[in-house]
XYZ file of C-alpha atoms in Angstrom:
375
model
C -25.839 14.022 8.108
C -25.954 10.444 6.819
C -23.206 8.096 7.944
C -20.764 7.609 5.024
C -20.134 4.115 3.724
C -16.765 2.973 5.053
C -14.822 0.050 3.574
C -12.121 -1.870 5.451
C -9.387 -3.928 3.821
C -5.856 -5.147 4.426
C -2.615 -5.097 2.486
C -0.099 -7.922 2.900
C 3.109 -9.192 1.296
C 2.452 -12.340 -0.813
C 4.994 -14.702 0.732
C 5.337 -18.460 1.106
C 3.918 -20.724 2.279
C 0.934 -20.643 -0.032
C -1.241 -22.003 2.751
C -0.841 -18.715 4.621
C -2.474 -16.828 1.771
C -5.302 -19.365 1.717
C -5.833 -18.763 5.435
C -5.687 -15.008 4.849
C -8.522 -15.124 2.316
C -10.561 -17.344 4.603
C -10.040 -14.884 7.473
C -10.883 -11.905 5.233
C -14.200 -13.464 4.273
C -14.936 -14.448 7.869
C -14.168 -10.916 9.071
C -16.257 -9.488 6.217
C -13.380 -7.365 4.986
C -14.020 -5.406 1.816
C -10.617 -5.841 0.202
C -7.326 -7.736 0.253
C -4.473 -6.054 -1.616
C -1.039 -7.629 -2.060
C 2.344 -6.054 -2.630
C 4.328 -6.100 -5.868
C 7.839 -6.560 -4.494
C 11.038 -8.418 -5.282
C 12.563 -7.586 -1.927
C 11.147 -6.448 1.387
C 11.708 -3.299 3.426
C 13.121 -5.535 6.161
C 16.830 -6.339 5.697
C 18.389 -9.786 5.976
C 20.714 -8.463 8.688
C 17.755 -7.955 11.044
C 15.661 -10.959 9.990
C 15.923 -13.016 13.172
C 13.391 -14.513 15.592
C 14.022 -11.731 18.113
C 13.037 -9.206 15.407
C 9.886 -10.989 14.182
C 8.357 -14.421 14.706
C 7.913 -14.578 10.920
C 11.624 -15.264 10.586
C 10.770 -18.833 11.608
C 8.328 -19.061 8.704
C 10.467 -17.487 5.979
C 14.222 -18.005 5.927
C 14.637 -14.691 4.088
C 12.529 -11.521 4.241
C 12.840 -11.312 0.456
C 10.740 -14.361 -0.523
C 7.947 -12.943 -2.670
C 5.406 -14.517 -4.986
C 4.796 -12.644 -8.248
C 1.674 -10.545 -7.749
C -0.159 -11.220 -11.020
C 0.030 -15.003 -10.713
C -0.880 -14.798 -7.024
C -3.965 -12.664 -7.684
C -5.158 -15.173 -10.264
C -4.845 -17.914 -7.624
C -6.608 -15.783 -4.999
C -9.485 -14.942 -7.343
C -11.030 -18.403 -6.944
C -10.985 -17.958 -3.148
C -12.005 -14.294 -2.835
C -15.791 -14.544 -2.974
C -17.185 -11.024 -2.494
C -13.850 -9.663 -1.193
C -12.228 -7.259 -3.641
C -8.635 -8.129 -4.511
C -5.861 -6.206 -6.173
C -2.328 -4.890 -5.931
C -0.955 -2.109 -3.725
C 1.048 -1.022 -5.480
C 2.788 -1.755 -8.755
C 4.681 0.604 -11.086
C 5.386 0.962 -14.835
C 9.164 0.578 -14.628
C 9.448 -3.192 -14.287
C 6.156 -3.759 -16.144
C 4.894 -2.247 -19.374
C 1.523 -0.497 -18.908
C -0.127 -2.667 -21.584
C 0.961 -5.781 -19.681
C -0.394 -4.303 -16.436
C -3.725 -3.554 -18.155
C -3.901 -7.051 -19.639
C -3.240 -8.664 -16.249
C -5.885 -6.608 -14.452
C -8.547 -7.118 -17.126
C -7.824 -10.844 -17.002
C -8.305 -10.722 -13.234
C -11.623 -8.910 -13.711
C -12.926 -11.949 -15.594
C -12.095 -14.119 -12.557
C -13.538 -12.017 -9.735
C -17.037 -11.104 -8.577
C -16.129 -7.488 -7.824
C -13.934 -4.894 -9.534
C -10.204 -5.490 -8.964
C -8.100 -2.656 -7.593
C -4.979 -1.548 -9.449
C -3.024 0.705 -7.116
C -0.103 2.120 -9.059
C 2.646 4.585 -8.233
C 6.054 5.806 -9.299
C 7.912 2.881 -7.703
C 10.214 2.198 -4.765
C 13.968 2.363 -5.090
C 14.581 -1.089 -3.556
C 12.689 -2.841 -6.382
C 14.252 -0.756 -9.152
C 17.894 0.256 -8.759
C 19.367 -3.060 -7.523
C 18.081 -4.655 -10.755
C 19.709 -2.192 -13.119
C 16.591 -0.119 -13.833
C 16.279 3.661 -13.800
C 14.419 5.088 -10.801
C 14.584 8.663 -12.051
C 11.581 10.570 -13.430
C 9.161 7.994 -12.130
C 6.212 10.393 -11.990
C 6.605 11.390 -15.646
C 6.751 7.734 -16.631
C 3.678 7.039 -14.510
C 1.708 9.795 -16.231
C 2.246 8.170 -19.631
C 1.438 4.741 -18.198
C -1.859 5.983 -16.737
C -2.918 7.327 -20.113
C -2.163 3.993 -21.785
C -3.815 1.867 -19.085
C -6.930 4.025 -19.128
C -7.222 3.586 -22.888
C -6.762 -0.178 -22.556
C -9.534 -0.286 -19.953
C -12.022 1.791 -21.931
C -11.417 1.182 -25.670
C -10.592 -1.636 -28.071
C -8.614 -1.804 -31.262
C -5.193 -0.466 -32.193
C -3.581 2.043 -29.853
C -1.174 4.711 -31.017
C 0.860 6.492 -28.381
C 4.040 8.507 -28.722
C 5.642 9.509 -25.455
C 9.048 9.940 -23.925
C 8.946 6.552 -22.186
C 6.425 4.483 -24.153
C 5.608 4.172 -27.832
C 2.754 2.183 -29.341
C 2.237 1.904 -33.108
C -1.140 0.363 -33.902
C -0.774 -1.854 -30.871
C -3.832 -4.117 -30.801
C -5.596 -4.402 -27.487
C -9.039 -6.003 -27.676
C -9.496 -7.603 -24.251
C -12.650 -6.175 -22.663
C -14.834 -6.586 -19.610
C -18.224 -5.145 -18.656
C -18.203 -1.644 -17.182
C -19.365 -2.916 -13.775
C -16.347 -5.282 -13.619
C -13.736 -2.863 -14.996
C -10.642 -2.594 -12.734
C -10.290 0.606 -10.753
C -7.087 2.644 -10.954
C -5.978 3.943 -7.558
C -2.989 6.292 -7.677
C -0.521 5.755 -4.828
C 1.342 8.954 -4.036
C 1.306 12.179 -2.019
C 3.424 14.715 -3.922
C 1.809 17.639 -5.789
C 2.181 16.017 -9.219
C 0.854 12.694 -7.929
C -2.217 14.452 -6.565
C -2.733 16.046 -9.976
C -2.475 12.656 -11.692
C -4.963 11.184 -9.236
C -7.492 13.875 -10.072
C -6.998 13.436 -13.819
C -6.855 9.655 -14.114
C -7.617 7.958 -10.799
C -10.695 6.078 -9.658
C -9.172 6.196 -6.190
C -6.365 7.737 -4.143
C -4.214 5.497 -1.931
C -1.514 7.364 -0.004
C 0.488 5.737 2.765
C -0.956 7.039 6.012
C 2.087 8.629 7.612
C 0.258 11.955 7.732
C -2.177 13.534 10.196
C -5.867 13.756 9.250
C -5.727 17.479 8.571
C -2.954 16.972 6.013
C -4.967 14.175 4.409
C -7.960 16.512 4.070
C -5.818 19.205 2.422
C -4.285 16.787 -0.075
C -7.681 15.236 -0.816
C -9.012 18.661 -1.728
C -6.034 19.048 -4.120
C -7.053 15.740 -5.765
C -10.646 16.926 -6.104
C -9.567 20.299 -7.501
C -7.500 18.501 -10.163
C -10.520 16.339 -11.009
C -12.755 19.388 -11.442
C -10.097 21.027 -13.607
C -10.044 17.905 -15.808
C -13.821 17.922 -16.127
C -14.270 14.863 -13.909
C -16.601 14.255 -10.972
C -14.487 14.564 -7.777
C -17.014 12.482 -5.840
C -16.319 9.525 -8.150
C -12.753 9.198 -6.779
C -12.519 6.870 -3.767
C -10.531 8.494 -0.933
C -8.518 5.624 0.576
C -5.502 5.393 2.857
C -2.979 2.718 3.763
C -2.519 2.825 7.534
C -0.013 0.920 9.675
C -1.805 -0.559 12.686
C -0.278 -1.515 16.045
C -3.018 -2.820 18.320
C -3.372 -4.909 21.482
C -6.073 -5.616 24.111
C -4.575 -3.176 26.636
C -2.759 0.137 26.389
C 0.093 -1.275 28.491
C 0.672 -4.017 25.917
C 0.572 -1.541 23.048
C 3.091 0.775 24.679
C 5.392 -2.210 25.151
C 4.968 -3.007 21.442
C 6.031 0.518 20.510
C 9.408 -0.223 22.094
C 10.007 -3.448 20.149
C 12.721 -3.351 17.558
C 10.421 -4.130 14.625
C 7.936 -1.352 15.433
C 10.738 1.148 16.000
C 12.089 0.096 12.598
C 8.938 1.541 11.024
C 10.222 4.870 12.314
C 13.380 4.419 10.242
C 11.131 4.013 7.188
C 9.243 7.222 7.979
C 10.110 10.253 5.831
C 12.397 12.978 7.158
C 9.481 15.415 7.100
C 7.695 13.329 9.732
C 10.782 13.358 11.974
C 10.922 17.156 11.667
C 7.358 17.456 12.937
C 8.373 15.963 16.266
C 11.615 17.950 16.443
C 14.201 15.429 15.191
C 16.444 14.941 12.167
C 16.264 11.688 10.233
C 19.587 9.780 10.276
C 19.419 9.507 6.468
C 19.113 13.259 5.963
C 16.478 15.914 5.389
C 15.760 14.781 1.830
C 14.897 11.188 2.766
C 11.385 10.351 1.471
C 10.851 7.252 3.557
C 10.519 3.719 2.267
C 10.332 5.018 -1.338
C 14.072 5.766 -1.090
C 15.165 2.929 1.186
C 17.244 -0.022 -0.042
C 17.676 -2.175 3.092
C 20.517 -4.411 1.890
C 22.810 -1.400 1.496
C 23.149 -1.052 5.273
C 25.087 -3.125 7.788
C 23.457 -4.525 10.911
C 25.374 -1.971 12.981
C 24.054 0.898 10.842
C 20.500 -0.403 11.115
C 20.710 -0.922 14.872
C 22.008 2.621 15.304
C 19.183 4.089 13.228
C 16.592 2.107 15.197
C 18.041 3.415 18.459
C 17.566 6.984 17.189
C 13.827 6.617 16.488
C 11.915 8.981 18.810
C 8.960 7.522 20.714
C 6.850 10.520 19.683
C 7.011 9.321 16.076
C 4.469 6.549 16.768
C 1.647 9.012 17.304
C 2.433 10.605 13.923
C 3.148 7.613 11.711
C 1.035 4.762 13.120
C -2.480 3.976 14.203
C -1.839 2.520 17.645
C -3.648 1.635 20.846
C -6.409 -0.650 22.029
C -9.129 -1.403 19.462
C -11.215 1.424 20.932
C -8.316 3.886 20.726
C -7.538 2.802 17.156
C -11.185 3.323 16.205
C -11.075 6.883 17.570
C -7.936 7.636 15.541
C -9.406 6.151 12.364
C -12.622 8.108 12.817
C -10.573 11.292 12.630
C -9.562 10.179 9.112
C -13.203 9.510 8.251
C -13.873 13.142 9.192
C -10.990 14.097 6.882
C -12.665 12.256 3.993
C -11.353 8.666 4.012
C -13.864 6.107 2.756
C -11.684 3.010 2.297
C -9.095 1.980 4.892
C -6.378 -0.407 3.730
C -4.794 -1.640 6.954
C -1.205 -2.832 7.111
C -1.298 -4.965 10.298
C 2.162 -4.137 11.683
C 1.560 -5.604 15.140
C 0.877 -9.009 13.553
C 4.621 -9.290 12.919
C 5.599 -9.099 16.589
C 4.415 -12.528 17.742
C 1.845 -15.206 16.971
C -0.304 -13.995 19.856
C -0.081 -10.425 18.605
C -1.161 -11.646 15.170
C -4.300 -13.257 16.639
C -5.033 -10.131 18.704
C -4.660 -8.022 15.545
C -7.111 -10.216 13.616
C -9.674 -9.933 16.417
C -9.134 -6.175 16.539
C -9.751 -5.860 12.799
C -13.197 -7.379 13.280
C -14.010 -4.921 16.074
C -12.637 -1.961 14.114
C -14.515 -2.894 10.956
C -17.854 -3.261 12.733
C -17.421 0.029 14.596
C -16.459 2.117 11.563
C -19.208 0.694 9.384
C -21.832 1.329 12.070
C -20.681 4.891 12.725
């Protein structure tokens, strides 16, 4: 069997200083990464109460965890520095932004880049919605309408008529175009049954967050492909991607020490209750907690957060993270290749622990990328 083509990218929060993003793009090109995707956030998953130098060295760089550049403007700035690296967002949603505005922004970006931009889009995260007076309910239904509108904006010109529950267009002109080979790709970010259906119907790619074992990924990917076949689409045309949290170090001893740091254990708090159940524990926020989608960090006191961190079971790391030496991480990622993944979007969690860990993570990304591409 021929070795599948594997792409490696990273996803990062677009935070000040701007020079850090310039260095990121330089590093991405040097490491020959395939993609750099940035978040669309107003606030971070990390609360102000924990944002201290003993939690992450990045607290010395940003006074608040919630300093975020606006993603559309930032991508326009990155486009001139991207070269052959694909850029995009992971992920936005159609609650704060109208789908026509999202389509306009991404088509504009396509005129600035050498390769097709990536629009990862989902139903939204509570922390960016509810604190700002917006309705977080029925996000998947809203997303379905948005996908229909965005797809029409990407593929047709002229007036658009659309009558839905959430959006209404009456002869709305949309004439911005780009060549087919530069057209942005729509990657649906979600793992629920309806999200898998939407991916099969409308998606050019599927980008779930990788807090699932490879066998579960394979099952959900088949659901995406079945939905594509049902919609008369080619399942092979949908890029199977995954966003994976990576904790890596030169030695296993160092990695195991990292798993006990407060910031890495905090990722366990953000894991869904279902993942806790798999290792025999109950999530402190209840059985219905869906992970970071439901989490609003500023609603909790430092004492509450510290207590939840102390409850995170060590066994959770093997379920929710890619962790180990570069060689061990490669073995874990290869299991996802066997499950169908063709584009890894790495969230470099260990880079937040210390400056040295950040450098070790960058070096590991080069090793991982070369190994996965070579088979």
